[in-house]
Amino acid sequence: MINVTYAGDTLIATKVTGDENVPKGEISFTADLSPKLPSDEGSLEPIALTEAASKQWGIKNLMRYPGKGHVASKGFVNKQWMDGQIILVGEYFSFAWLPIGHQIFFGRPSAELTLKMLKKHKMAELSKPASHGDENVDDLAEMRAFAMRCMQETQLLEDEEYFHNDDRELFFASDDEKYYQQEGCFE
């Protein structure tokens, strides 16, 4: 997931979730969106679409602009910038890291998908052991992860309609002998 901002005519895509190569908070790629004449240096010709693709997308050409993509080895080592290009595809866009032939498509996610992706990334982050060697940090991470698992179990119960009527309170039969010994975060 990226956050797109602009500085003048330059698009800046900053990583929101990151990965093992380029972490969150780092710039993933930039693109110069300044208007250029076809004869200008650095100008890229639009990509002509086939008739079928033109019909599907409602346009005849895909505009593209030069950029720079950030790449690195695992752990954000050997980081470098390489030539790339942003390609506008209707409401979507893609960025291609040209020397390595890697291309990613982007679109505006719904609010629900954004929250789901951020939560998934945060859970993965919390499940990693601390790198500082500080036991208190490890303990705190474990407690957070445990609390998040409990919250997820509660959400699952809500989703599976284990709630009684519209009171939004958990319902358990009063004759349930194992009322306080249920599986999950209550173990």
PDB file of C-alpha atoms in Angstrom:
ATOM      1  CA  MET A   1       0.000   0.000   0.000  1.00  0.00           C
ATOM      2  CA  ILE A   2       1.301   3.442  -0.884  1.00  0.00           C
ATOM      3  CA  ASN A   3       0.400   7.035  -0.073  1.00  0.00           C
ATOM      4  CA  VAL A   4       0.537   9.351  -3.079  1.00  0.00           C
ATOM      5  CA  THR A   5       1.565  12.979  -2.594  1.00  0.00           C
ATOM      6  CA  TYR A   6       2.769  15.660  -4.950  1.00  0.00           C
ATOM      7  CA  ALA A   7       5.609  18.183  -4.907  1.00  0.00           C
ATOM      8  CA  GLY A   8       4.879  20.438  -7.847  1.00  0.00           C
ATOM      9  CA  ASP A   9       4.556  18.156 -10.883  1.00  0.00           C
ATOM     10  CA  THR A  10       6.321  15.238  -9.176  1.00  0.00           C
ATOM     11  CA  LEU A  11       4.243  12.330  -7.894  1.00  0.00           C
ATOM     12  CA  ILE A  12       5.772  10.732  -4.774  1.00  0.00           C
ATOM     13  CA  ALA A  13       4.615   7.251  -3.712  1.00  0.00           C
ATOM     14  CA  THR A  14       5.558   6.500  -0.098  1.00  0.00           C
ATOM     15  CA  LYS A  15       5.176   3.000   1.340  1.00  0.00           C
ATOM     16  CA  VAL A  16       2.454   2.755   3.984  1.00  0.00           C
ATOM     17  CA  THR A  17       2.866  -0.952   4.714  1.00  0.00           C
ATOM     18  CA  GLY A  18       6.298  -1.726   3.297  1.00  0.00           C
ATOM     19  CA  ASP A  19       7.863  -5.115   2.684  1.00  0.00           C
ATOM     20  CA  GLU A  20      11.071  -7.003   3.476  1.00  0.00           C
ATOM     21  CA  ASN A  21      13.024  -5.024   0.875  1.00  0.00           C
ATOM     22  CA  VAL A  22      11.711  -1.446   1.105  1.00  0.00           C
ATOM     23  CA  PRO A  23      10.143  -0.696   4.528  1.00  0.00           C
ATOM     24  CA  LYS A  24       7.191   1.519   5.343  1.00  0.00           C
ATOM     25  CA  GLY A  25       7.898   5.218   5.345  1.00  0.00           C
ATOM     26  CA  GLU A  26      10.363   4.972   2.448  1.00  0.00           C
ATOM     27  CA  ILE A  27       9.667   6.322  -1.021  1.00  0.00           C
ATOM     28  CA  SER A  28       8.737   3.513  -3.401  1.00  0.00           C
ATOM     29  CA  PHE A  29       8.824   5.564  -6.601  1.00  0.00           C
ATOM     30  CA  THR A  30       8.556   9.054  -8.048  1.00  0.00           C
ATOM     31  CA  ALA A  31       7.319  10.249 -11.435  1.00  0.00           C
ATOM     32  CA  ASP A  32       7.649  13.544 -13.273  1.00  0.00           C
ATOM     33  CA  LEU A  33       4.124  14.409 -14.448  1.00  0.00           C
ATOM     34  CA  SER A  34       5.046  17.784 -15.912  1.00  0.00           C
ATOM     35  CA  PRO A  35       3.506  18.449 -19.337  1.00  0.00           C
ATOM     36  CA  LYS A  36       5.948  17.829 -22.166  1.00  0.00           C
ATOM     37  CA  LEU A  37       5.844  18.106 -25.935  1.00  0.00           C
ATOM     38  CA  PRO A  38       6.593  14.872 -27.812  1.00  0.00           C
ATOM     39  CA  SER A  39       9.873  16.432 -28.953  1.00  0.00           C
ATOM     40  CA  ASP A  40      11.008  17.284 -25.387  1.00  0.00           C
ATOM     41  CA  GLU A  41      13.845  15.285 -23.854  1.00  0.00           C
ATOM     42  CA  GLY A  42      12.496  12.674 -21.422  1.00  0.00           C
ATOM     43  CA  SER A  43       9.068  12.666 -23.053  1.00  0.00           C
ATOM     44  CA  LEU A  44       7.535   9.218 -23.467  1.00  0.00           C
ATOM     45  CA  GLU A  45       5.201   8.295 -26.297  1.00  0.00           C
ATOM     46  CA  PRO A  46       1.730   7.097 -25.210  1.00  0.00           C
ATOM     47  CA  ILE A  47       1.034   3.379 -25.500  1.00  0.00           C
ATOM     48  CA  ALA A  48      -1.450   2.736 -28.331  1.00  0.00           C
ATOM     49  CA  LEU A  49      -4.185   0.292 -27.331  1.00  0.00           C
ATOM     50  CA  THR A  50      -5.772  -2.315 -29.556  1.00  0.00           C
ATOM     51  CA  GLU A  51      -9.324  -1.687 -30.688  1.00  0.00           C
ATOM     52  CA  ALA A  52     -10.691  -4.180 -28.118  1.00  0.00           C
ATOM     53  CA  ALA A  53      -8.684  -2.620 -25.273  1.00  0.00           C
ATOM     54  CA  SER A  54      -9.735   0.876 -26.407  1.00  0.00           C
ATOM     55  CA  LYS A  55     -13.366  -0.187 -26.220  1.00  0.00           C
ATOM     56  CA  GLN A  56     -12.870  -1.677 -22.731  1.00  0.00           C
ATOM     57  CA  TRP A  57     -11.060   1.342 -21.258  1.00  0.00           C
ATOM     58  CA  GLY A  58     -12.778   4.075 -23.273  1.00  0.00           C
ATOM     59  CA  ILE A  59      -9.439   5.563 -24.412  1.00  0.00           C
ATOM     60  CA  LYS A  60      -7.115   4.975 -27.374  1.00  0.00           C
ATOM     61  CA  ASN A  61      -3.764   5.624 -25.677  1.00  0.00           C
ATOM     62  CA  LEU A  62      -2.249   5.167 -22.243  1.00  0.00           C
ATOM     63  CA  MET A  63      -0.256   8.165 -21.096  1.00  0.00           C
ATOM     64  CA  ARG A  64       3.055   7.424 -19.452  1.00  0.00           C
ATOM     65  CA  TYR A  65       5.646   9.504 -17.645  1.00  0.00           C
ATOM     66  CA  PRO A  66       9.268   8.914 -16.640  1.00  0.00           C
ATOM     67  CA  GLY A  67      10.127   8.110 -13.056  1.00  0.00           C
ATOM     68  CA  LYS A  68      12.536   6.503 -10.642  1.00  0.00           C
ATOM     69  CA  GLY A  69      11.794   3.366  -8.637  1.00  0.00           C
ATOM     70  CA  HIS A  70      13.405   2.430  -5.333  1.00  0.00           C
ATOM     71  CA  VAL A  71      14.790  -1.110  -5.046  1.00  0.00           C
ATOM     72  CA  ALA A  72      16.791  -2.848  -2.335  1.00  0.00           C
ATOM     73  CA  SER A  73      17.861  -6.255  -1.096  1.00  0.00           C
ATOM     74  CA  LYS A  74      16.220  -7.752   1.997  1.00  0.00           C
ATOM     75  CA  GLY A  75      16.645  -5.529   5.021  1.00  0.00           C
ATOM     76  CA  PHE A  76      16.798  -2.368   2.859  1.00  0.00           C
ATOM     77  CA  VAL A  77      20.457  -2.946   1.993  1.00  0.00           C
ATOM     78  CA  ASN A  78      22.066  -2.162  -1.371  1.00  0.00           C
ATOM     79  CA  LYS A  79      19.271   0.333  -1.961  1.00  0.00           C
ATOM     80  CA  GLN A  80      19.277   2.175  -5.244  1.00  0.00           C
ATOM     81  CA  TRP A  81      17.079   4.081  -7.677  1.00  0.00           C
ATOM     82  CA  MET A  82      16.394   2.768 -11.160  1.00  0.00           C
ATOM     83  CA  ASP A  83      14.587   4.068 -14.215  1.00  0.00           C
ATOM     84  CA  GLY A  84      10.885   3.465 -14.330  1.00  0.00           C
ATOM     85  CA  GLN A  85       7.663   4.836 -15.674  1.00  0.00           C
ATOM     86  CA  ILE A  86       4.152   5.463 -14.486  1.00  0.00           C
ATOM     87  CA  ILE A  87       1.371   4.427 -16.851  1.00  0.00           C
ATOM     88  CA  LEU A  88      -2.123   5.903 -16.455  1.00  0.00           C
ATOM     89  CA  VAL A  89      -4.882   3.351 -17.076  1.00  0.00           C
ATOM     90  CA  GLY A  90      -8.289   4.996 -16.616  1.00  0.00           C
ATOM     91  CA  GLU A  91      -8.909   5.292 -12.855  1.00  0.00           C
ATOM     92  CA  TYR A  92      -5.849   3.129 -12.183  1.00  0.00           C
ATOM     93  CA  PHE A  93      -2.130   3.473 -12.741  1.00  0.00           C
ATOM     94  CA  SER A  94       0.877   1.242 -12.761  1.00  0.00           C
ATOM     95  CA  PHE A  95       4.544   1.757 -12.101  1.00  0.00           C
ATOM     96  CA  ALA A  96       7.159  -0.247 -13.975  1.00  0.00           C
ATOM     97  CA  TRP A  97      10.739  -0.718 -12.757  1.00  0.00           C
ATOM     98  CA  LEU A  98      12.204  -0.974 -16.265  1.00  0.00           C
ATOM     99  CA  PRO A  99      15.601  -2.683 -15.777  1.00  0.00           C
ATOM    100  CA  ILE A 100      14.096  -5.554 -13.800  1.00  0.00           C
ATOM    101  CA  GLY A 101      10.814  -5.809 -15.746  1.00  0.00           C
ATOM    102  CA  HIS A 102       8.656  -5.488 -12.604  1.00  0.00           C
ATOM    103  CA  GLN A 103       5.296  -3.715 -12.769  1.00  0.00           C
ATOM    104  CA  ILE A 104       2.626  -3.110 -10.112  1.00  0.00           C
ATOM    105  CA  PHE A 105      -0.923  -1.810 -10.678  1.00  0.00           C
ATOM    106  CA  PHE A 106      -2.582   0.537  -8.214  1.00  0.00           C
ATOM    107  CA  GLY A 107      -6.115   1.695  -7.573  1.00  0.00           C
ATOM    108  CA  ARG A 108      -7.957   3.518  -4.825  1.00  0.00           C
ATOM    109  CA  PRO A 109      -9.031   0.904  -2.261  1.00  0.00           C
ATOM    110  CA  SER A 110     -12.296   1.129  -0.346  1.00  0.00           C
ATOM    111  CA  ALA A 111     -12.161   2.277   3.272  1.00  0.00           C
ATOM    112  CA  GLU A 112     -12.885  -1.302   4.406  1.00  0.00           C
ATOM    113  CA  LEU A 113     -10.048  -2.758   2.320  1.00  0.00           C
ATOM    114  CA  THR A 114      -7.656  -0.055   3.532  1.00  0.00           C
ATOM    115  CA  LEU A 115      -8.429  -0.853   7.175  1.00  0.00           C
ATOM    116  CA  LYS A 116      -8.142  -4.599   6.555  1.00  0.00           C
ATOM    117  CA  MET A 117      -4.743  -4.198   4.869  1.00  0.00           C
ATOM    118  CA  LEU A 118      -3.422  -1.881   7.581  1.00  0.00           C
ATOM    119  CA  LYS A 119      -4.648  -4.222  10.322  1.00  0.00           C
ATOM    120  CA  LYS A 120      -3.057  -7.251   8.631  1.00  0.00           C
ATOM    121  CA  HIS A 121       0.243  -5.411   8.323  1.00  0.00           C
ATOM    122  CA  LYS A 122       0.113  -4.238  11.960  1.00  0.00           C
ATOM    123  CA  MET A 123      -0.612  -7.781  13.194  1.00  0.00           C
ATOM    124  CA  ALA A 124       2.374  -9.099  11.231  1.00  0.00           C
ATOM    125  CA  GLU A 125       4.494  -6.325  12.722  1.00  0.00           C
ATOM    126  CA  LEU A 126       3.363  -7.138  16.268  1.00  0.00           C
ATOM    127  CA  SER A 127       4.063 -10.832  15.880  1.00  0.00           C
ATOM    128  CA  LYS A 128       7.737 -10.202  15.089  1.00  0.00           C
ATOM    129  CA  PRO A 129      10.155 -10.354  18.036  1.00  0.00           C
ATOM    130  CA  ALA A 130      11.820  -7.097  19.019  1.00  0.00           C
ATOM    131  CA  SER A 131      15.226  -6.516  17.489  1.00  0.00           C
ATOM    132  CA  HIS A 132      16.554  -4.421  20.363  1.00  0.00           C
ATOM    133  CA  GLY A 133      17.156  -7.335  22.704  1.00  0.00           C
ATOM    134  CA  ASP A 134      14.947  -5.512  25.207  1.00  0.00           C
ATOM    135  CA  GLU A 135      12.779  -8.046  27.028  1.00  0.00           C
ATOM    136  CA  ASN A 136      10.225  -5.363  27.971  1.00  0.00           C
ATOM    137  CA  VAL A 137       9.678  -4.574  24.293  1.00  0.00           C
ATOM    138  CA  ASP A 138       9.175  -8.292  23.572  1.00  0.00           C
ATOM    139  CA  ASP A 139       6.715  -8.589  26.468  1.00  0.00           C
ATOM    140  CA  LEU A 140       4.778  -5.558  25.287  1.00  0.00           C
ATOM    141  CA  ALA A 141       4.628  -6.919  21.728  1.00  0.00           C
ATOM    142  CA  GLU A 142       3.346 -10.260  23.058  1.00  0.00           C
ATOM    143  CA  MET A 143       0.684  -8.541  25.156  1.00  0.00           C
ATOM    144  CA  ARG A 144      -0.439  -6.437  22.195  1.00  0.00           C
ATOM    145  CA  ALA A 145      -0.594  -9.471  19.928  1.00  0.00           C
ATOM    146  CA  PHE A 146      -2.579 -11.384  22.578  1.00  0.00           C
ATOM    147  CA  ALA A 147      -5.032  -8.474  22.967  1.00  0.00           C
ATOM    148  CA  MET A 148      -5.416  -8.276  19.188  1.00  0.00           C
ATOM    149  CA  ARG A 149      -6.166 -12.018  18.989  1.00  0.00           C
ATOM    150  CA  CYS A 150      -8.814 -11.590  21.684  1.00  0.00           C
ATOM    151  CA  MET A 151     -10.326  -8.711  19.747  1.00  0.00           C
ATOM    152  CA  GLN A 152     -10.358 -10.809  16.583  1.00  0.00           C
ATOM    153  CA  GLU A 153     -12.116 -13.643  18.393  1.00  0.00           C
ATOM    154  CA  THR A 154     -14.734 -11.205  19.663  1.00  0.00           C
ATOM    155  CA  GLN A 155     -15.222  -9.915  16.126  1.00  0.00           C
ATOM    156  CA  LEU A 156     -15.590 -13.490  14.877  1.00  0.00           C
ATOM    157  CA  LEU A 157     -18.242 -14.132  17.498  1.00  0.00           C
ATOM    158  CA  GLU A 158     -20.061 -11.002  16.352  1.00  0.00           C
ATOM    159  CA  ASP A 159     -19.764 -12.024  12.715  1.00  0.00           C
ATOM    160  CA  GLU A 160     -21.029 -15.528  13.441  1.00  0.00           C
ATOM    161  CA  GLU A 161     -24.010 -14.083  15.305  1.00  0.00           C
ATOM    162  CA  TYR A 162     -23.286 -15.596  18.698  1.00  0.00           C
ATOM    163  CA  PHE A 163     -25.074 -12.612  20.118  1.00  0.00           C
ATOM    164  CA  HIS A 164     -28.525 -12.829  21.604  1.00  0.00           C
ATOM    165  CA  ASN A 165     -31.116 -10.744  19.741  1.00  0.00           C
ATOM    166  CA  ASP A 166     -30.232  -7.091  19.262  1.00  0.00           C
ATOM    167  CA  ASP A 167     -28.776  -6.613  22.760  1.00  0.00           C
ATOM    168  CA  ARG A 168     -25.266  -7.081  21.271  1.00  0.00           C
ATOM    169  CA  GLU A 169     -24.326  -9.046  24.379  1.00  0.00           C
ATOM    170  CA  LEU A 170     -22.824 -12.493  24.263  1.00  0.00           C
ATOM    171  CA  PHE A 171     -25.370 -15.146  25.065  1.00  0.00           C
ATOM    172  CA  PHE A 172     -24.501 -18.390  26.792  1.00  0.00           C
ATOM    173  CA  ALA A 173     -26.934 -20.905  28.163  1.00  0.00           C
ATOM    174  CA  SER A 174     -27.027 -20.627  31.948  1.00  0.00           C
ATOM    175  CA  ASP A 175     -26.680 -24.392  32.311  1.00  0.00           C
ATOM    176  CA  ASP A 176     -23.394 -24.355  30.405  1.00  0.00           C
ATOM    177  CA  GLU A 177     -20.950 -25.931  32.878  1.00  0.00           C
ATOM    178  CA  LYS A 178     -17.891 -24.645  31.042  1.00  0.00           C
ATOM    179  CA  TYR A 179     -19.089 -21.067  30.848  1.00  0.00           C
ATOM    180  CA  TYR A 180     -15.685 -19.636  31.832  1.00  0.00           C
ATOM    181  CA  GLN A 181     -13.594 -22.337  30.159  1.00  0.00           C
ATOM    182  CA  GLN A 182     -14.198 -21.577  26.506  1.00  0.00           C
ATOM    183  CA  GLU A 183     -11.472 -21.950  23.914  1.00  0.00           C
ATOM    184  CA  GLY A 184      -9.675 -18.905  22.639  1.00  0.00           C
ATOM    185  CA  CYS A 185      -8.243 -15.921  24.433  1.00  0.00           C
ATOM    186  CA  PHE A 186      -9.880 -16.967  27.690  1.00  0.00           C
ATOM    187  CA  GLU A 187      -7.559 -19.961  28.022  1.00  0.00           C
TER     188      GLU A 187
END
